[in-house]
Short mmCIF file of C-alpha atoms in Angstrom, two decimals:
data_model
loop_
_atom_site.label_atom_id
_atom_site.label_comp_id
_atom_site.label_asym_id
_atom_site.label_seq_id
_atom_site.Cartn_x
_atom_site.Cartn_y
_atom_site.Cartn_z
CA MET A 93 -38.75 1.07 -74.18
CA ASP A 94 -37.53 4.41 -72.90
CA PRO A 95 -33.93 3.94 -71.85
CA THR A 96 -34.49 6.34 -68.98
CA LEU A 97 -37.17 4.51 -67.72
CA ASP A 98 -35.35 1.31 -68.03
CA SER A 99 -32.45 2.71 -65.99
CA LYS A 100 -34.78 3.78 -63.19
CA LEU A 101 -36.34 0.30 -63.09
CA VAL A 102 -32.89 -1.23 -62.79
CA SER A 103 -31.44 1.15 -60.29
CA GLU A 104 -34.49 1.29 -57.94
CA PRO A 105 -34.28 -2.36 -56.81
CA VAL A 106 -30.55 -2.00 -56.23
CA GLU A 107 -30.92 1.05 -54.17
CA ALA A 108 -33.85 -0.57 -52.32
CA GLU A 109 -31.71 -3.65 -51.58
CA LYS A 110 -28.92 -1.36 -50.40
CA GLY A 111 -31.28 0.44 -48.11
CA LYS A 112 -32.65 -2.68 -46.74
CA LYS A 113 -29.16 -3.88 -45.97
CA ARG A 114 -28.39 -0.61 -44.09
CA VAL A 115 -31.49 -0.93 -41.97
CA GLN A 116 -30.88 -4.56 -41.04
CA SER A 117 -27.23 -4.20 -40.13
CA PRO A 118 -26.49 -3.50 -36.51
CA PRO A 119 -24.48 -0.34 -35.60
CA SER A 120 -20.71 -1.14 -35.30
CA SER A 121 -19.42 -0.92 -31.80
CA PRO A 122 -15.92 0.44 -31.10
CA SER A 123 -13.38 -2.04 -29.97
CA TYR A 124 -10.83 -1.05 -27.40
CA GLY A 125 -7.80 -3.18 -28.21
CA LEU A 126 -4.33 -2.98 -26.83
CA VAL A 127 -1.74 -0.96 -28.61
CA SER A 128 2.03 -0.78 -28.74
CA PHE A 129 4.38 2.04 -27.21
CA LYS A 130 4.69 3.66 -30.67
CA GLU A 131 0.88 4.04 -30.84
CA LEU A 132 0.57 5.68 -27.48
CA PRO A 133 -0.20 9.27 -27.02
CA GLU A 134 2.84 11.29 -25.89
CA TYR A 135 1.66 11.72 -22.39
CA MET A 136 1.52 8.07 -21.82
CA LYS A 137 5.02 7.23 -22.97
CA ASP A 138 6.88 6.39 -19.75
CA ASN A 139 8.75 3.28 -20.16
CA GLU A 140 10.10 2.65 -23.63
CA PHE A 141 11.30 -0.83 -22.59
CA ILE A 142 7.61 -2.10 -22.29
CA LEU A 143 6.78 -2.48 -25.89
CA ASN A 144 3.21 -3.74 -26.06
CA TYR A 145 -0.12 -4.40 -24.39
CA TYR A 146 -1.03 -0.76 -23.48
CA ARG A 147 -4.53 0.75 -23.13
CA ALA A 148 -5.03 4.22 -24.52
CA ASN A 149 -8.02 6.61 -24.51
CA TRP A 150 -10.34 4.02 -23.03
CA PRO A 151 -13.89 5.08 -21.46
CA LEU A 152 -14.14 4.86 -17.77
CA LYS A 153 -16.34 1.82 -17.88
CA GLU A 154 -14.06 -0.13 -20.20
CA ALA A 155 -11.07 0.88 -18.02
CA LEU A 156 -12.92 -0.41 -14.84
CA PHE A 157 -13.62 -3.76 -16.33
CA SER A 158 -10.05 -4.08 -17.69
CA ILE A 159 -9.23 -5.18 -14.17
CA PHE A 160 -10.25 -8.53 -15.44
CA ARG A 161 -8.32 -8.34 -18.72
CA TRP A 162 -4.76 -9.12 -19.42
CA HIS A 163 -2.61 -6.13 -20.18
CA ASN A 164 0.78 -4.51 -19.02
CA GLU A 165 -0.90 -2.81 -16.05
CA THR A 166 -2.83 -5.86 -14.76
CA LEU A 167 -0.38 -6.97 -12.17
CA ASN A 168 0.33 -3.29 -11.18
CA VAL A 169 -3.40 -2.97 -10.28
CA TRP A 170 -3.68 -6.34 -8.40
CA THR A 171 -0.50 -6.31 -6.48
CA HIS A 172 -1.51 -3.08 -4.53
CA LEU A 173 -5.14 -3.93 -4.58
CA LEU A 174 -4.56 -7.13 -2.72
CA GLY A 175 -2.11 -5.42 -0.59
CA PHE A 176 -4.99 -2.88 0.29
CA VAL A 177 -7.33 -5.85 1.14
CA LEU A 178 -4.61 -7.37 3.27
CA PHE A 179 -4.07 -4.26 5.39
CA LEU A 180 -7.74 -3.67 5.55
CA GLY A 181 -8.09 -7.12 7.05
CA LEU A 182 -5.38 -6.55 9.59
CA THR A 183 -7.05 -3.15 10.47
CA MET A 184 -10.20 -4.88 11.15
CA ALA A 185 -8.60 -7.73 13.00
CA ASN A 186 -6.95 -5.15 15.45
CA LEU A 187 -10.17 -3.07 15.86
CA ILE A 188 -12.29 -6.18 16.74
CA GLU A 189 -11.88 -7.18 20.44
CA VAL A 190 -10.82 -10.88 20.44
CA PRO A 191 -10.62 -12.60 23.86
CA GLN A 192 -7.04 -13.08 24.89
CA VAL A 193 -5.52 -16.25 26.46
CA SER A 194 -5.05 -14.51 29.70
CA ASP A 195 -8.74 -13.43 29.80
CA LEU A 196 -9.80 -17.02 29.19
CA ILE A 197 -7.45 -18.25 31.91
CA ALA A 198 -8.80 -15.52 34.37
CA PHE A 199 -12.30 -16.70 33.55
CA LEU A 200 -11.61 -20.44 34.14
CA THR A 201 -9.70 -19.74 37.50
CA SER A 202 -12.56 -17.62 38.78
CA SER A 203 -14.80 -20.62 38.91
CA PHE A 204 -12.63 -22.31 41.58
CA PRO A 205 -13.25 -21.44 45.26
CA ILE A 206 -10.08 -19.54 45.72
CA SER A 207 -10.13 -16.08 47.03
CA GLY A 208 -7.35 -13.60 47.53
CA ASP A 209 -7.89 -13.69 51.34
CA SER A 210 -7.65 -17.44 51.74
CA ASN A 211 -4.41 -19.10 50.76
CA VAL A 212 -4.79 -22.35 52.56
CA SER A 213 -7.26 -25.17 51.40
CA GLN A 214 -8.10 -28.69 52.71
CA ASP A 215 -7.50 -31.63 50.45
CA PRO A 216 -10.59 -33.94 50.96
CA LEU A 217 -8.90 -37.10 49.88
CA LEU A 218 -5.58 -36.81 51.46
CA GLY A 219 -6.62 -34.85 54.51
CA THR A 220 -3.68 -32.44 54.14
CA THR A 221 -3.44 -28.75 53.55
CA THR A 222 -1.90 -27.11 50.51
CA ASN A 223 -0.53 -23.75 50.42
CA LEU A 224 -2.08 -21.81 47.46
CA VAL A 225 -0.43 -18.74 45.87
CA ASP A 226 -1.78 -15.46 47.02
CA LEU A 227 -3.02 -13.77 44.01
CA LYS A 228 -2.98 -10.43 45.59
CA GLN A 229 0.83 -10.75 46.14
CA ILE A 230 1.27 -11.31 42.45
CA THR A 231 -0.80 -8.43 41.37
CA ALA A 232 0.81 -6.23 43.90
CA SER A 233 4.36 -7.22 42.55
CA GLU A 234 3.38 -6.36 38.94
CA PRO A 235 3.53 -2.89 37.74
CA ASP A 236 0.21 -1.28 37.12
CA VAL A 237 0.55 -0.44 33.45
CA SER A 238 -2.53 0.54 31.41
CA PRO A 239 -2.65 -0.36 27.66
CA VAL A 240 -1.00 2.37 25.56
CA THR A 241 -2.97 4.42 23.16
CA ARG A 242 -3.55 2.87 19.56
CA TRP A 243 -4.12 6.06 17.30
CA PRO A 244 -0.46 6.24 15.93
CA PHE A 245 -0.82 2.58 14.88
CA TYR A 246 -4.00 3.18 13.08
CA VAL A 247 -2.66 6.19 11.54
CA PHE A 248 0.08 4.00 9.94
CA LEU A 249 -2.48 1.51 8.81
CA ALA A 250 -4.61 4.22 7.36
CA GLY A 251 -1.67 5.75 5.41
CA SER A 252 -0.68 2.41 4.01
CA MET A 253 -4.20 1.57 2.82
CA PHE A 254 -4.62 5.07 1.28
CA CYS A 255 -1.28 4.50 -0.60
CA LEU A 256 -2.11 1.02 -1.86
CA LEU A 257 -5.62 1.93 -2.96
CA SER A 258 -4.70 5.13 -4.71
CA SER A 259 -1.91 3.34 -6.51
CA SER A 260 -4.37 0.73 -7.75
CA ILE A 261 -6.74 3.34 -8.96
CA CYS A 262 -4.09 5.18 -10.73
CA HIS A 263 -2.96 2.12 -12.78
CA LEU A 264 -6.51 1.13 -13.62
CA PHE A 265 -7.84 4.40 -14.82
CA SER A 266 -4.86 6.40 -16.00
CA CYS A 267 -5.54 5.26 -19.54
CA HIS A 268 -8.70 7.23 -19.96
CA SER A 269 -7.54 10.77 -20.80
CA HIS A 270 -4.56 13.15 -20.28
CA HIS A 271 -6.36 15.23 -17.67
CA LEU A 272 -7.23 12.09 -15.54
CA ASN A 273 -3.88 10.63 -16.12
CA LEU A 274 -2.19 13.72 -14.57
CA SER A 275 -4.71 14.05 -11.66
CA LEU A 276 -4.31 10.22 -10.83
CA LEU A 277 -0.40 10.48 -10.99
CA ARG A 278 -0.55 13.20 -8.46
CA LEU A 279 -2.94 11.25 -6.20
CA ASP A 280 -0.50 8.25 -6.55
CA TYR A 281 2.45 10.30 -5.43
CA ALA A 282 0.47 11.81 -2.58
CA GLY A 283 -0.30 8.16 -1.59
CA ILE A 284 3.27 7.24 -1.52
CA THR A 285 4.18 10.45 0.43
CA THR A 286 1.27 9.70 2.95
CA MET A 287 2.54 6.25 3.60
CA ILE A 288 6.11 7.42 4.23
CA ILE A 289 4.88 10.07 6.76
CA THR A 290 2.49 7.83 8.53
CA SER A 291 5.10 4.93 8.93
CA PHE A 292 7.04 7.25 11.30
CA PHE A 293 4.17 7.55 13.68
CA PRO A 294 4.18 4.23 15.63
CA PRO A 295 8.07 4.05 16.30
CA ILE A 296 8.36 7.72 17.05
CA TYR A 297 5.35 7.89 19.29
CA TYR A 298 6.03 4.75 21.30
CA ILE A 299 9.89 4.90 21.55
CA PHE A 300 9.74 8.48 22.77
CA GLN A 301 6.56 8.16 24.75
CA CYS A 302 8.44 9.37 27.84
CA ASP A 303 9.97 12.22 26.12
CA PRO A 304 7.02 13.78 24.17
CA GLN A 305 9.09 16.85 23.00
CA TRP A 306 10.68 14.47 20.41
CA HIS A 307 7.19 13.67 18.99
CA PHE A 308 6.99 17.28 17.93
CA ILE A 309 10.57 17.52 16.55
CA TYR A 310 10.65 14.20 14.61
CA LEU A 311 6.93 13.83 13.52
CA GLY A 312 6.73 17.62 12.71
CA GLY A 313 9.87 17.28 10.67
CA ILE A 314 8.78 14.30 8.58
CA THR A 315 5.29 15.95 8.10
CA VAL A 316 6.79 19.36 6.78
CA LEU A 317 9.13 17.37 4.56
CA GLY A 318 6.17 15.29 3.22
CA LEU A 319 4.04 18.35 2.64
CA PHE A 320 6.89 19.88 0.65
CA THR A 321 7.14 16.72 -1.41
CA ILE A 322 3.43 16.70 -2.28
CA VAL A 323 3.43 20.42 -3.24
CA THR A 324 6.52 19.93 -5.38
CA LEU A 325 4.90 16.82 -7.12
CA LEU A 326 1.74 18.86 -7.90
CA SER A 327 3.61 20.38 -10.82
CA PRO A 328 2.52 18.53 -14.11
CA ALA A 329 6.01 18.79 -15.49
CA LEU A 330 7.39 16.81 -12.55
CA SER A 331 5.05 13.95 -13.28
CA THR A 332 6.74 13.17 -16.61
CA LYS A 333 9.34 10.46 -17.10
CA LYS A 334 12.16 12.98 -17.34
CA PHE A 335 11.88 13.43 -13.57
CA ARG A 336 11.62 9.83 -12.51
CA ALA A 337 14.98 10.07 -10.75
CA PHE A 338 13.91 13.32 -9.05
CA ARG A 339 10.79 11.80 -7.79
CA ALA A 340 12.64 8.80 -6.40
CA MET A 341 15.19 11.07 -4.86
CA LEU A 342 12.37 12.97 -2.97
CA PHE A 343 10.81 9.69 -1.60
CA SER A 344 14.21 8.35 -0.67
CA SER A 345 15.04 11.47 1.16
CA MET A 346 12.05 11.10 3.32
CA GLY A 347 12.94 7.57 4.04
CA LEU A 348 16.56 8.62 4.96
CA PHE A 349 15.26 11.10 7.31
CA GLY A 350 14.45 8.18 9.57
CA ILE A 351 18.08 7.62 10.22
CA ILE A 352 18.29 10.57 12.68
CA PRO A 353 15.40 9.30 15.10
CA GLY A 354 16.58 5.80 14.42
CA VAL A 355 20.12 6.45 15.87
CA HIS A 356 18.56 8.36 18.61
CA ALA A 357 16.09 5.62 19.39
CA MET A 358 18.89 2.95 19.55
CA ILE A 359 20.77 5.13 22.03
CA VAL A 360 17.74 5.70 24.30
CA ASN A 361 16.57 2.10 24.06
CA TRP A 362 19.99 0.22 23.91
CA SER A 363 19.18 -1.86 26.96
CA ASN A 364 15.78 -2.73 25.73
CA PRO A 365 15.47 -6.66 25.40
CA ARG A 366 13.40 -6.17 22.23
CA ARG A 367 15.80 -4.01 20.45
CA ASN A 368 17.24 -6.65 18.08
CA ILE A 369 13.87 -7.72 16.87
CA THR A 370 12.58 -4.26 16.15
CA LEU A 371 15.90 -3.52 14.41
CA ALA A 372 15.51 -6.62 12.33
CA TYR A 373 11.89 -5.60 11.23
CA GLU A 374 12.88 -2.04 10.49
CA SER A 375 16.06 -2.97 8.59
CA ALA A 376 13.98 -5.39 6.57
CA MET A 377 11.50 -2.58 5.81
CA ALA A 378 14.38 -0.28 4.66
CA ILE A 379 15.83 -2.94 2.46
CA PHE A 380 12.52 -3.63 0.85
CA TYR A 381 11.92 0.04 0.16
CA LEU A 382 15.27 0.92 -1.08
CA THR A 383 15.55 -2.14 -3.26
CA GLY A 384 12.06 -1.31 -4.80
CA THR A 385 13.28 2.27 -5.42
CA LEU A 386 16.27 0.93 -7.27
CA PHE A 387 14.07 -1.21 -9.51
CA TYR A 388 11.79 1.77 -10.09
CA VAL A 389 14.56 3.95 -11.23
CA SER A 390 16.73 1.50 -13.05
CA ARG A 391 13.90 -0.30 -15.11
CA VAL A 392 15.47 -3.72 -14.56
CA PRO A 393 14.98 -6.27 -15.87
CA GLU A 394 12.96 -4.93 -18.96
CA ARG A 395 15.92 -2.74 -19.86
CA PHE A 396 18.02 -5.69 -20.91
CA LYS A 397 15.21 -7.47 -22.78
CA PRO A 398 12.81 -4.98 -24.16
CA GLY A 399 9.39 -6.69 -24.83
CA TRP A 400 10.07 -9.81 -22.69
CA PHE A 401 8.57 -8.37 -19.53
CA ASP A 402 5.66 -6.50 -21.02
CA LEU A 403 2.90 -8.48 -19.04
CA THR A 404 4.90 -10.01 -16.11
CA GLY A 405 8.15 -9.27 -14.24
CA HIS A 406 8.79 -5.69 -15.16
CA SER A 407 10.37 -3.26 -12.66
CA HIS A 408 7.12 -1.49 -11.54
CA GLN A 409 5.54 -4.81 -10.58
CA ILE A 410 8.71 -5.78 -8.56
CA PHE A 411 8.61 -2.34 -7.02
CA HIS A 412 4.91 -2.86 -5.87
CA VAL A 413 5.55 -6.22 -4.43
CA LEU A 414 8.58 -4.87 -2.36
CA VAL A 415 6.48 -1.80 -1.12
CA VAL A 416 3.88 -4.32 0.26
CA MET A 417 6.57 -6.41 1.93
CA GLY A 418 8.19 -3.29 3.35
CA ALA A 419 4.83 -2.21 4.81
CA LEU A 420 4.36 -5.69 6.36
CA ALA A 421 7.74 -5.56 7.93
CA HIS A 422 6.90 -2.20 9.50
CA TYR A 423 3.64 -3.66 10.73
CA GLY A 424 5.51 -6.51 12.53
CA ALA A 425 7.79 -3.78 14.11
CA SER A 426 4.69 -1.67 15.22
CA LEU A 427 3.13 -4.70 16.86
CA VAL A 428 6.51 -5.16 18.90
CA PHE A 429 6.25 -1.49 19.91
CA LEU A 430 2.66 -1.77 21.01
CA ASP A 431 3.31 -4.97 23.10
CA TRP A 432 6.30 -3.36 24.65
CA ARG A 433 4.46 -0.24 25.72
CA ASP A 434 1.41 -2.19 26.91
CA HIS A 435 3.86 -3.78 29.58
CA HIS A 436 6.42 -1.06 30.27
CA GLY A 437 5.29 2.50 30.95
CA CYS A 438 7.49 5.37 31.62
#
């Protein structure tokens, strides 16, 4: 037999078999696994004490569904996402009109045969007369105070929700690409700044309601400082880990700006019976925010045990929880301001 022909007969079945296998085998799908800090692109290297469980260069769809996967950003996403849902619920609860107890009592008492003009009734069983309270005298003795406007309160709620939601989006999608990473970091910083600015609106507006010139001074001052902070942080270089302390200083300076109107407010409202409770709420807010900032800058506890807190318990997660607690403390103070102004006008 011709050796050339023999070699063709042998090779053709082999090639046919190889081709058959190529047709039947499904195309391999890319796997998006978690990587270590050393494997990260340079732009994602922010915290060298978090060693593992990173996502890098993931498509948007995979990044979206990673909200249900366990990685070192999972709790960063969920802490502020749940905070956003919480504040959305609080906003809706305040927007929906719920009948108050006083309205219920007024409705029930209106069914009795009592008018403001007749303050004497006959008891049919005892045959005696009973002096009834003249409702007109009560209403005349109470000051006629209309409910205060709510827009500063809702400005604060909107700012808090924007901050919490933008933070969650940033932590969820920043693994996609360098360009999106920078854009989302700027959005995150803008959210933090917006939350700080809007937090000033309820106390400044309601405390100085009778002196509106202070609205312009204090609210204008914090707004200008906040806009300067946002413009400054738009620089890509200032979004890197090298300027972490600088960013914290900018945010802290905005918070410390509140010392000036805070002292002024204490002087103006020193005789206010609700002074202590509002001070307690606002002091708690300041402690939560400042403590969270210290964790953010110092990277404790992962600094002492690198790799131990990759998934749970690292500094940024603690920072997130303290931000939500600080916002809730300020929400409590805002409710006290609202209730006070609803009953005490200028």
